Coordinates of C-alpha atoms in Angstrom, one line a residue:
X1 CA 8.3 -16.6 -49.1
X2 CA 5.5 -18.9 -48.0
X3 CA 7.4 -21.9 -49.2
X4 CA 10.5 -20.9 -47.2
X5 CA 8.5 -20.4 -44.1
X6 CA 7.0 -23.9 -44.4
X7 CA 10.4 -25.4 -44.9
X8 CA 11.7 -23.5 -41.8
X9 CA 8.8 -24.7 -39.7
X10 CA 9.3 -28.3 -40.9
X11 CA 13.0 -28.1 -39.9
X12 CA 12.1 -27.3 -36.3
X13 CA 10.1 -30.5 -35.9
X14 CA 12.0 -33.4 -34.5
X15 CA 10.9 -37.0 -34.4
X16 CA 11.5 -38.3 -30.8
X17 CA 10.0 -41.8 -30.8
X18 CA 7.0 -44.0 -31.2
X19 CA 3.7 -43.0 -29.8
X20 CA 2.8 -46.5 -28.7
X21 CA 6.0 -46.7 -26.6
X22 CA 5.9 -43.2 -25.1
X23 CA 2.2 -43.5 -24.2
X24 CA 3.0 -46.8 -22.3
X25 CA 5.3 -45.0 -19.8
X26 CA 4.5 -42.1 -17.4
X27 CA 7.6 -40.1 -18.6
X28 CA 10.3 -40.4 -21.3
X29 CA 13.4 -38.3 -21.6
X30 CA 14.6 -37.5 -25.1
X31 CA 17.1 -35.3 -26.9
X32 CA 15.6 -33.0 -29.6
X33 CA 17.2 -30.1 -31.3
X34 CA 19.8 -29.6 -28.6
X35 CA 17.2 -29.7 -25.8
X36 CA 16.7 -32.4 -23.2
X37 CA 12.9 -32.9 -23.1
X38 CA 10.6 -34.7 -20.7
X39 CA 7.7 -36.3 -22.5
X40 CA 4.8 -37.0 -20.1
X41 CA 1.8 -39.2 -21.1
X42 CA -1.5 -38.3 -19.5
X43 CA -5.1 -39.0 -20.6
X44 CA -3.9 -40.6 -23.9
X45 CA -2.0 -37.4 -24.8
X46 CA 1.8 -36.6 -24.9
X47 CA 3.1 -33.3 -23.5
X48 CA 6.7 -32.1 -24.0
X49 CA 8.5 -29.7 -21.6
X50 CA 12.1 -28.8 -21.0
X51 CA 13.5 -31.3 -18.5
X52 CA 15.2 -28.7 -16.3
X53 CA 13.0 -27.1 -13.7
X54 CA 13.3 -23.4 -14.3
X55 CA 13.6 -22.8 -10.5
X56 CA 16.9 -24.6 -9.8
X57 CA 17.5 -27.0 -12.7
X58 CA 16.2 -30.3 -11.1
X59 CA 15.2 -32.9 -13.6
X60 CA 11.4 -32.7 -14.1
X61 CA 11.2 -36.4 -15.1
X62 CA 11.8 -37.1 -11.4
X63 CA 8.6 -35.3 -10.6
X64 CA 5.0 -36.4 -10.9
X65 CA 1.8 -35.4 -12.8
X66 CA -1.6 -35.3 -11.1
X67 CA -4.7 -33.8 -12.6
X68 CA -2.7 -32.0 -15.3
X69 CA -0.3 -30.4 -12.9
X70 CA 3.4 -31.3 -13.0
X71 CA 5.2 -31.0 -9.6
X72 CA 9.0 -30.8 -9.3
X73 CA 10.2 -33.0 -6.4
X74 CA 13.0 -30.7 -5.2
X75 CA 11.2 -27.5 -4.1
X76 CA 7.7 -28.6 -5.2
X77 CA 7.2 -25.9 -7.9
X78 CA 4.0 -26.7 -9.8
X79 CA 3.4 -26.3 -13.5
X80 CA 0.5 -26.5 -15.9
X81 CA 1.6 -29.5 -18.0
X82 CA -0.1 -28.3 -21.1
X83 CA 1.4 -24.8 -21.3
X84 CA 4.3 -24.9 -18.9
X85 CA 2.9 -22.0 -16.9
X86 CA 3.9 -22.0 -13.2
X87 CA 1.6 -21.7 -10.2
X88 CA 4.6 -20.8 -8.0
X89 CA 6.1 -17.4 -8.7
X90 CA 9.5 -18.4 -7.1
X91 CA 10.0 -20.6 -10.2
X92 CA 9.3 -19.6 -13.8
X93 CA 7.3 -20.9 -16.7
X94 CA 8.9 -24.1 -18.0
X95 CA 9.4 -24.1 -21.8
X96 CA 6.8 -26.3 -23.4
X97 CA 6.8 -27.6 -27.0
X98 CA 3.9 -28.6 -29.4
X99 CA 3.6 -32.3 -30.0
X100 CA 2.0 -34.0 -33.0
X101 CA 1.6 -37.7 -33.8
X102 CA 1.8 -39.0 -37.3
X103 CA 1.7 -42.7 -38.2
X104 CA 2.8 -43.7 -34.6
X105 CA 5.7 -41.2 -34.8
X106 CA 5.9 -38.5 -32.2
X107 CA 7.1 -35.1 -33.4
X108 CA 8.1 -32.2 -31.2
X109 CA 8.4 -28.6 -32.6
X110 CA 11.4 -27.1 -30.8
X111 CA 11.2 -23.7 -32.5
X112 CA 11.6 -20.8 -30.0
X113 CA 8.2 -19.1 -29.3
X114 CA 7.8 -15.4 -28.6
X115 CA 10.3 -12.7 -27.9
X116 CA 12.7 -14.3 -25.5
X117 CA 14.4 -10.9 -24.6
X118 CA 11.0 -9.4 -23.7
X119 CA 10.2 -12.5 -21.7
X120 CA 13.4 -12.1 -19.6
X121 CA 12.6 -8.4 -19.0
X122 CA 9.1 -9.3 -17.9
X123 CA 10.6 -11.9 -15.6
X124 CA 12.8 -9.3 -14.0
X125 CA 9.7 -7.1 -13.4
X126 CA 8.0 -10.1 -11.8
X127 CA 11.0 -10.7 -9.5
X128 CA 11.0 -7.1 -8.5
X129 CA 7.2 -7.1 -7.8
X130 CA 7.4 -10.1 -5.6
X131 CA 10.9 -9.5 -4.1
X132 CA 12.3 -12.9 -5.3
X133 CA 16.0 -12.5 -5.4
X134 CA 16.8 -15.7 -7.3
X135 CA 14.4 -14.6 -10.1
X136 CA 16.0 -11.2 -10.2
X137 CA 19.5 -12.7 -10.4
X138 CA 18.6 -15.1 -13.2
X139 CA 16.9 -12.4 -15.2
X140 CA 19.9 -9.9 -14.8
X141 CA 22.4 -12.5 -15.9
X142 CA 20.4 -13.4 -19.0
X143 CA 19.8 -9.8 -19.9
X144 CA 23.5 -9.1 -19.7
X145 CA 24.1 -11.5 -22.5
X146 CA 22.7 -8.8 -24.8
X147 CA 24.3 -5.5 -25.8
X148 CA 21.7 -3.3 -24.3
X149 CA 20.8 -5.6 -21.4
X150 CA 22.6 -3.8 -18.6
X151 CA 20.9 -0.5 -19.5
X152 CA 17.5 -2.0 -20.0
X153 CA 17.8 -3.9 -16.6
X154 CA 18.7 -0.6 -14.9
X155 CA 15.8 1.2 -16.5
X156 CA 13.3 -1.5 -15.4
X157 CA 14.6 -1.1 -11.8
X158 CA 14.7 2.7 -11.9
X159 CA 11.1 3.0 -13.1
X160 CA 9.8 0.3 -10.8
X161 CA 11.3 1.9 -7.8
X162 CA 10.0 5.3 -8.6
X163 CA 6.5 4.0 -9.4
X164 CA 6.1 1.8 -6.3
X165 CA 7.6 3.7 -3.5
X166 CA 5.1 6.0 -1.8
X167 CA 7.9 7.1 0.5
X168 CA 9.9 8.4 -2.5
X169 CA 13.5 7.9 -3.6
X170 CA 15.4 6.1 -0.9
X171 CA 18.4 3.8 -0.1
X172 CA 17.3 1.1 -2.5
X173 CA 17.2 3.4 -5.5
X174 CA 20.4 5.0 -4.5
X175 CA 22.2 1.6 -4.3
X176 CA 20.8 0.8 -7.7
X177 CA 22.1 4.0 -9.2
X178 CA 25.5 3.6 -7.5
X179 CA 25.9 0.1 -8.8
X180 CA 25.3 1.4 -12.3
X181 CA 27.9 4.1 -11.8
X182 CA 30.4 1.4 -10.7
X183 CA 30.0 -0.9 -13.7
X184 CA 32.8 0.7 -15.8
X185 CA 35.2 0.0 -12.9
X186 CA 34.4 -3.7 -12.6
X187 CA 35.5 -6.7 -14.5
X188 CA 33.0 -7.6 -17.1
X189 CA 32.2 -10.9 -15.3
X190 CA 31.3 -9.0 -12.1
X191 CA 29.0 -6.5 -13.6
X192 CA 25.7 -8.6 -13.6
X193 CA 26.3 -9.2 -9.9
X194 CA 26.6 -5.5 -9.2
X195 CA 23.3 -4.9 -11.0
X196 CA 21.7 -7.8 -9.1
X197 CA 22.7 -6.1 -5.8
X198 CA 21.1 -2.8 -7.0
X199 CA 17.9 -4.4 -8.3
X200 CA 17.4 -6.6 -5.2
X201 CA 17.9 -3.4 -3.1
X202 CA 15.1 -1.7 -5.0
X203 CA 12.8 -4.8 -4.6
X204 CA 13.4 -5.0 -0.9
X205 CA 12.9 -1.2 -0.4
X206 CA 9.5 -1.2 -2.1
X207 CA 8.2 -4.6 -1.0
X208 CA 4.6 -4.3 -0.1
X209 CA 4.4 -0.6 -0.9
X210 CA 1.4 0.9 -2.6
X211 CA 1.8 2.5 -6.0
X212 CA 3.0 6.1 -6.1
X213 CA 0.3 7.8 -8.1
X214 CA 1.6 10.7 -10.1
X215 CA 0.4 14.2 -10.0
X216 CA -0.1 15.8 -13.4
X217 CA 1.5 19.2 -14.4
X218 CA -0.4 22.4 -14.2
X219 CA -2.8 22.9 -17.1
X220 CA -0.9 25.9 -18.5
X221 CA 2.3 26.4 -20.4
X222 CA 3.3 29.9 -19.5
X223 CA 4.8 29.4 -16.0
X224 CA 8.4 30.5 -16.0
X225 CA 11.2 28.5 -14.3
X226 CA 12.1 31.2 -11.7
X227 CA 8.5 31.1 -10.5
X228 CA 8.4 27.3 -10.3
X229 CA 11.7 27.3 -8.4
X230 CA 10.3 29.9 -5.9
X231 CA 7.0 28.0 -5.5
X232 CA 8.8 24.6 -5.1
X233 CA 11.0 26.1 -2.3
X234 CA 8.0 27.5 -0.6
X235 CA 6.1 24.2 -0.7
X236 CA 9.1 22.3 0.6
X237 CA 9.5 24.9 3.4
X238 CA 6.0 24.1 4.7
X239 CA 6.3 20.4 3.9
X240 CA 3.5 20.5 1.2
X241 CA 4.4 17.4 -0.9
X242 CA 1.5 17.7 -3.4
X243 CA 2.3 21.3 -4.3
X244 CA 6.0 20.6 -4.5
X245 CA 5.5 17.6 -6.8
X246 CA 3.2 19.5 -9.1
X247 CA 5.9 22.2 -9.5
X248 CA 8.4 19.6 -10.6
X249 CA 6.0 17.8 -12.9
X250 CA 5.2 21.2 -14.5
X251 CA 8.9 22.1 -14.9
X252 CA 9.6 18.8 -16.6
X253 CA 6.6 19.1 -18.9
X254 CA 7.7 22.6 -19.9
X255 CA 11.0 21.2 -21.1
X256 CA 13.3 22.3 -18.3
X257 CA 16.9 21.2 -18.9
X258 CA 18.8 19.0 -16.5
X259 CA 20.7 22.0 -15.3
X260 CA 17.6 24.0 -14.6
X261 CA 16.0 21.1 -12.8
X262 CA 19.2 20.7 -10.7
X263 CA 19.1 24.4 -9.8
X264 CA 15.6 24.0 -8.5
X265 CA 16.4 21.0 -6.4
X266 CA 19.7 22.1 -5.0
X267 CA 18.4 25.5 -4.0
X268 CA 15.7 23.8 -1.9
X269 CA 18.2 21.2 -0.6
X270 CA 20.4 24.0 0.8
X271 CA 17.6 26.2 2.2
X272 CA 18.2 24.3 5.4
X273 CA 21.3 22.8 6.9
X274 CA 22.6 19.4 5.9
X275 CA 19.2 17.9 5.4
X276 CA 18.8 14.3 6.8
X277 CA 22.6 14.0 7.4
X278 CA 23.2 14.7 3.7
X279 CA 20.9 12.1 2.2
X280 CA 18.7 14.6 0.5
X281 CA 21.5 16.0 -1.6
X282 CA 23.0 12.6 -2.2
X283 CA 19.7 11.1 -3.3
X284 CA 19.1 14.0 -5.6
X285 CA 22.5 13.6 -7.3
X286 CA 22.0 9.9 -7.7
X287 CA 18.6 10.5 -9.3
X288 CA 20.1 12.8 -11.9
X289 CA 23.0 10.4 -12.5
X290 CA 20.5 7.6 -13.0
X291 CA 18.7 9.7 -15.7
X292 CA 22.1 10.2 -17.4
X293 CA 22.4 6.5 -17.7
X294 CA 19.0 5.8 -19.2
X295 CA 18.4 9.0 -21.1
X296 CA 16.2 12.1 -20.3
X297 CA 12.9 11.1 -21.9
X298 CA 10.0 13.0 -20.6
X299 CA 8.0 10.3 -18.8
X300 CA 11.0 8.8 -17.1
X301 CA 12.3 12.2 -16.0
X302 CA 9.0 13.1 -14.5
X303 CA 8.5 9.8 -12.7
X304 CA 12.0 9.8 -11.2
X305 CA 12.3 13.4 -10.2
X306 CA 8.9 13.7 -8.6
X307 CA 9.9 10.6 -6.5
X308 CA 12.4 12.9 -4.8
X309 CA 9.7 15.2 -3.4
X310 CA 8.9 13.1 -0.3
X311 CA 12.6 13.1 0.7
X312 CA 12.5 16.9 0.6
X313 CA 9.3 17.6 2.5
X314 CA 10.1 15.0 5.2
X315 CA 13.7 15.9 5.7
X316 CA 15.4 16.5 9.1
X317 CA 16.8 20.0 9.3
X318 CA 20.1 20.3 11.2
X319 CA 19.3 23.7 12.6
X320 CA 17.1 21.7 14.9
X321 CA 20.1 19.7 16.1
X322 CA 22.0 20.6 19.2
X323 CA 25.4 19.7 17.5
X324 CA 24.8 22.5 15.0
X325 CA 23.8 25.0 17.8
X326 CA 26.1 24.3 20.8
X327 CA 28.7 25.0 21.9
X328 CA 29.1 27.1 18.7
X329 CA 26.1 28.3 16.8
X330 CA 27.1 27.0 13.4
X331 CA 23.8 28.0 11.9
X332 CA 24.2 31.7 12.7
X333 CA 27.8 31.5 11.6
X334 CA 26.7 30.1 8.3
X335 CA 23.9 32.5 7.7
X336 CA 26.5 35.3 8.1
X337 CA 28.8 33.6 5.6
X338 CA 25.9 33.2 3.1
X339 CA 25.3 36.9 3.1
X340 CA 28.9 37.4 2.0
X341 CA 28.9 34.9 -0.8
X342 CA 27.5 37.3 -3.5
X343 CA 30.2 39.8 -2.7
X344 CA 32.9 37.2 -2.8
X345 CA 31.7 35.9 -6.1
X346 CA 31.5 39.4 -7.6
X347 CA 35.0 40.2 -6.2
X348 CA 36.5 37.1 -7.9
X349 CA 34.5 37.3 -11.1
X350 CA 37.3 38.7 -13.2
X351 CA 39.8 36.3 -11.6
X352 CA 37.6 33.2 -11.9
X353 CA 39.8 30.2 -12.8
X354 CA 43.1 31.9 -11.9
X355 CA 43.2 30.9 -8.3
X356 CA 46.8 30.2 -7.2
X357 CA 45.9 28.9 -3.7
X358 CA 47.2 25.5 -2.5
X359 CA 44.4 23.0 -2.0
X360 CA 46.4 21.3 0.8
X361 CA 46.8 24.7 2.6
X362 CA 43.1 25.3 2.3
X363 CA 42.4 21.8 3.5
X364 CA 44.5 22.2 6.5
X365 CA 42.3 25.1 7.7
X366 CA 39.1 23.2 7.0
X367 CA 40.5 20.2 9.0
X368 CA 41.2 22.5 12.0
X369 CA 39.1 23.4 15.0
X370 CA 37.9 26.9 14.0
X371 CA 34.6 26.9 12.0
X372 CA 34.7 30.6 11.5
X373 CA 38.2 30.3 10.0
X374 CA 36.8 27.6 7.7
X375 CA 34.0 29.8 6.4
X376 CA 36.3 32.9 6.0
X377 CA 38.9 30.9 4.1
X378 CA 36.3 29.6 1.7
X379 CA 35.0 33.1 1.1
X380 CA 38.5 34.4 0.6
X381 CA 39.3 31.7 -2.0
X382 CA 36.1 32.7 -3.9
X383 CA 37.2 36.3 -3.9
X384 CA 40.7 35.3 -5.1
X385 CA 39.3 33.5 -8.1
X386 CA 38.7 30.0 -7.0
X387 CA 35.9 28.3 -9.0
X388 CA 32.9 26.8 -7.4
X389 CA 34.1 23.4 -8.6
X390 CA 37.5 23.9 -7.0
X391 CA 36.0 24.9 -3.7
X392 CA 33.6 22.0 -3.6
X393 CA 36.4 19.6 -4.5
X394 CA 38.7 20.7 -1.7
X395 CA 35.9 20.4 0.9
X396 CA 35.2 16.9 -0.4
X397 CA 38.9 16.1 -0.1
X398 CA 38.8 17.1 3.6
X399 CA 35.9 14.7 4.1
X400 CA 38.1 12.0 2.6
X401 CA 40.9 12.9 5.0
X402 CA 38.5 12.5 7.9
X403 CA 38.0 8.9 6.8
X404 CA 41.7 8.3 6.1
X405 CA 42.6 9.4 9.6
X406 CA 39.6 7.8 11.3
X407 CA 40.9 5.9 14.3
X408 CA 39.6 2.5 15.2
X409 CA 39.5 3.4 18.8
X410 CA 36.2 5.2 18.0
X411 CA 32.9 3.4 18.2
X412 CA 32.2 1.3 15.2
X413 CA 29.0 3.3 14.3
X414 CA 31.1 6.4 14.0
X415 CA 32.3 5.2 10.6
X416 CA 28.9 6.2 9.4
X417 CA 29.4 9.8 10.6
X418 CA 32.4 10.4 8.4
X419 CA 30.7 8.5 5.6
X420 CA 27.7 10.9 5.7
X421 CA 30.0 13.9 5.4
X422 CA 31.8 12.4 2.4
X423 CA 28.7 11.3 0.5
X424 CA 27.1 14.8 1.1
X425 CA 30.2 16.7 0.1
X426 CA 30.6 14.5 -3.0
X427 CA 26.9 15.0 -3.9
X428 CA 27.3 18.8 -3.6
X429 CA 30.5 18.7 -5.7
X430 CA 28.9 16.6 -8.5
X431 CA 25.8 18.8 -8.5
X432 CA 27.9 21.9 -8.8
X433 CA 29.8 20.3 -11.7
X434 CA 26.5 19.6 -13.4
X435 CA 25.3 23.2 -13.0
X436 CA 28.4 24.5 -14.7
X437 CA 28.0 28.2 -15.3
X438 CA 24.6 28.1 -13.6
X439 CA 26.0 27.8 -10.1
X440 CA 24.3 30.2 -7.7
X441 CA 25.0 31.5 -4.3
X442 CA 22.2 29.2 -3.1
X443 CA 24.0 26.1 -4.4
X444 CA 27.3 27.2 -2.8
X445 CA 25.6 27.0 0.6
X446 CA 26.0 23.3 0.3
X447 CA 29.8 23.6 0.2
X448 CA 29.8 25.6 3.4
X449 CA 27.5 23.1 5.1
X450 CA 29.9 20.3 4.1
X451 CA 32.7 22.2 5.6
X452 CA 30.9 22.6 8.9
X453 CA 30.2 18.8 8.9
X454 CA 33.9 18.2 8.4
X455 CA 34.5 20.5 11.4
X456 CA 32.0 18.6 13.5
X457 CA 33.7 15.3 12.6
X458 CA 37.1 16.5 14.0
X459 CA 36.8 14.4 17.2
X460 CA 36.8 11.3 15.1
X461 CA 40.5 12.0 14.2
X462 CA 41.5 12.2 17.9
X463 CA 43.7 10.3 18.0
X464 CA 44.5 10.6 14.3
X465 CA 45.2 7.4 12.4
X466 CA 48.6 8.0 10.6
X467 CA 48.9 7.9 6.8
X468 CA 50.0 4.4 5.8
X469 CA 53.6 3.7 4.7
X470 CA 54.2 3.9 1.0
X471 CA 56.8 1.2 0.6
X472 CA 56.4 -0.1 -3.0
X473 CA 54.9 -3.5 -3.2
X474 CA 57.4 -6.1 -4.4
X475 CA 54.7 -8.6 -5.7
X476 CA 53.0 -8.8 -9.0
X477 CA 49.7 -6.8 -9.3
X478 CA 47.6 -10.0 -9.4
X479 CA 49.2 -11.2 -6.1
X480 CA 48.6 -7.9 -4.4
X481 CA 45.0 -7.9 -5.5
X482 CA 44.5 -11.4 -4.1
X483 CA 46.2 -10.4 -0.9
X484 CA 43.7 -7.5 -0.6
X485 CA 40.7 -9.9 -1.0
X486 CA 42.2 -12.3 1.6
X487 CA 42.6 -9.4 4.0
X488 CA 38.9 -8.7 3.8
X489 CA 38.1 -12.3 4.7
X490 CA 39.1 -11.2 8.3
X491 CA 37.5 -8.6 10.5
X492 CA 39.0 -5.2 11.1
X493 CA 42.1 -5.3 8.8
X494 CA 41.7 -1.6 8.4
X495 CA 45.3 -0.4 8.6
X496 CA 46.6 -3.4 6.7
X497 CA 44.2 -2.7 3.8
X498 CA 45.3 1.0 3.7
X499 CA 49.0 0.0 3.7
X500 CA 48.3 -2.4 0.8
X501 CA 46.7 0.3 -1.3
X502 CA 49.5 2.8 -0.5
X503 CA 52.1 0.2 -1.5
X504 CA 50.3 -0.6 -4.7
X505 CA 50.1 3.0 -5.7
X506 CA 53.8 3.6 -4.8
X507 CA 54.8 0.6 -7.0
X508 CA 53.5 2.4 -10.1
X509 CA 51.3 -0.5 -11.1
X510 CA 48.1 0.1 -13.1
X511 CA 45.4 1.1 -10.7
X512 CA 42.6 -0.1 -13.0
X513 CA 43.2 -3.7 -11.8
X514 CA 43.2 -2.8 -8.2
X515 CA 40.1 -0.7 -8.4
X516 CA 38.3 -3.6 -10.1
X517 CA 39.4 -5.8 -7.2
X518 CA 38.0 -3.2 -4.7
X519 CA 34.7 -3.5 -6.6
X520 CA 34.9 -7.3 -6.4
X521 CA 35.5 -7.0 -2.7
X522 CA 32.4 -4.8 -2.4
X523 CA 29.9 -6.9 -4.4
X524 CA 30.8 -10.2 -2.8
X525 CA 29.6 -8.9 0.6
X526 CA 25.9 -8.6 1.6
X527 CA 24.8 -5.2 0.5
X528 CA 25.5 -2.4 3.0
X529 CA 24.2 1.0 1.9
X530 CA 27.0 3.1 3.5
X531 CA 29.9 0.9 2.2
X532 CA 28.5 1.1 -1.3
X533 CA 28.2 4.9 -1.0
X534 CA 31.8 5.1 0.2
X535 CA 33.4 3.3 -2.6
X536 CA 31.5 5.2 -5.3
X537 CA 32.1 8.6 -3.8
X538 CA 35.8 7.8 -3.3
X539 CA 36.1 6.7 -7.0
X540 CA 34.4 9.9 -8.1
X541 CA 37.0 11.9 -6.2
X542 CA 39.8 9.6 -7.4
X543 CA 38.9 10.5 -11.0
X544 CA 38.8 14.2 -10.1
X545 CA 42.2 14.2 -8.3
X546 CA 43.9 11.6 -10.5
X547 CA 47.7 12.0 -10.5
X548 CA 47.8 13.8 -7.1
X549 CA 48.2 12.6 -3.5
X550 CA 44.5 13.4 -3.0
X551 CA 43.6 10.6 -5.5
X552 CA 45.6 8.1 -3.4
X553 CA 43.9 9.3 -0.2
X554 CA 40.5 8.6 -1.9
X555 CA 41.4 5.0 -2.5
X556 CA 42.9 4.6 1.0
X557 CA 39.6 6.0 2.5
X558 CA 37.6 3.5 0.5
X559 CA 39.9 0.6 1.4
X560 CA 39.7 1.4 5.1
X561 CA 35.9 1.6 5.1
X562 CA 35.6 -1.7 3.1
X563 CA 38.0 -3.5 5.5
X564 CA 36.0 -2.2 8.5
X565 CA 32.8 -3.6 7.2
X566 CA 34.0 -7.0 5.9
X567 CA 33.4 -9.9 5.9
X568 CA 29.6 -10.4 6.0
X569 CA 27.8 -13.7 5.8
X570 CA 27.7 -13.3 2.0
X571 CA 24.3 -14.8 1.7
X572 CA 23.4 -12.7 -1.4
X573 CA 26.5 -13.9 -3.1
X574 CA 25.3 -17.5 -2.6
X575 CA 22.0 -16.7 -4.3
X576 CA 23.8 -15.0 -7.2
X577 CA 26.1 -18.0 -7.6
X578 CA 23.2 -20.4 -7.9
X579 CA 21.7 -18.2 -10.6
X580 CA 25.0 -18.0 -12.5
X581 CA 25.4 -21.8 -12.3
X582 CA 21.9 -22.3 -13.6
X583 CA 22.6 -19.9 -16.5
X584 CA 25.7 -21.9 -17.4
X585 CA 23.6 -25.1 -17.5
X586 CA 25.4 -26.6 -14.4
X587 CA 23.6 -29.1 -12.1
X588 CA 23.1 -27.3 -8.9
X589 CA 21.7 -30.4 -7.2
X590 CA 24.8 -32.5 -7.9
X591 CA 26.8 -33.5 -4.8

């Protein structure tokens, strides 16, 4: 074994020239073992480093050495010549190689040093800590060359965001989770860019934030889950973050299942109406989906779920909002409906799953202008055997319809109003699906809240944008996809984008390609939280309703929102393209 190791070590040493010649010049560029090296002579010694500046690839032989510090002449990144370590965090350590001199021959050992995968992961953490987007992009691209790279990059961002955001789970973490959910829909070449968008959002959200010091679980193991659930809701009610966080930490330490934990959170999320225009439920759902992606190990679960607590205790409660009180007191109406949910559930218990109602008929009531009729219709459907899943899905479908029929005569900012309803309804739907047979009357309150938000959005469909024509596209799928991308190079092609989607669906072409193009259209723009939310929620509902008109409506809604919010300056795309070119070994500085 020792002999083989010696031979392997000898094979990595490459003769690169004569010491007398190399020492006579400030710098010599050589090829060794597939590497282009810059050999610098200083103080009668020879130092070997990779000739590509790790920042943006500029040849380091064009730089200069002073007092042992090598400076690149493009962006002035500085490196310790002996070790390659950088003094400027926007760059990276430049690979350095041991040099030996034997009988005037200069030998360079080009063997890789250390765990390169671990070094890339460490570089990603550094990019997050200092909010350096180019560093993040380069690390993500490199990690995605490995089988587990995408998941590991996601885990790094997930744990970093939870640990360093004193304000708790927020938009950055949600974008990060949404992008992970979107990966299966994207072309493989586009997936690292999607992760880059999510990770840079996390870095931006927590930039300069202090560490989120964790609260330990209670020092006892005999607290039952119903008690912890009751305590958690009480602490959230009085906005006591420390008490609420300790309840969650204790539940996790006691081995609570994802379903039990979701029941605790969703009950508190529906104790008040439509908390923070739906963000509380949406953030909660995304946190759980993020844990699905990385695995439910104890430390990560506790770190991520306790980061939700500030969102709960600081939430805006819509019963304090005039729109939910006047001219119709929706809060009182809902409280009355909530009292009837247990009876409706009991009445439909033996019929559960046999509901023969038409989702379109139910949706037509929910899209009307009578909130009491909406609540009564939902209760009737429960009593007639509709499942909680079915009820939540239909309400989410009505939120999609609000976006489908959103008229561009409204103020631009009103797009966000219909988006908030959709993201909230989808979050409640996904949470109920996760709960399975553990759905409670408390969780169902979220479905009724979503229905009231759909009601409040009715004025945004006056006038109502018509459903797009469904003339089958007479072009090849690739041509239609490129046409969609070209549309989004121009502002406000809302109706044209919807018609293109409808035509594509009517042609019977494979929607997988078109959905990937929608994802491409999303990630090439500078990140917008609401646009990212829209596409992911629409695709969740597309999967649920696949094969029905509701699935087409979900894609139309997403296309309309995308078109309304494109194009942007696409600055983030430029940063990512630079990172990708560097990874390919291209010369960014050429031209």
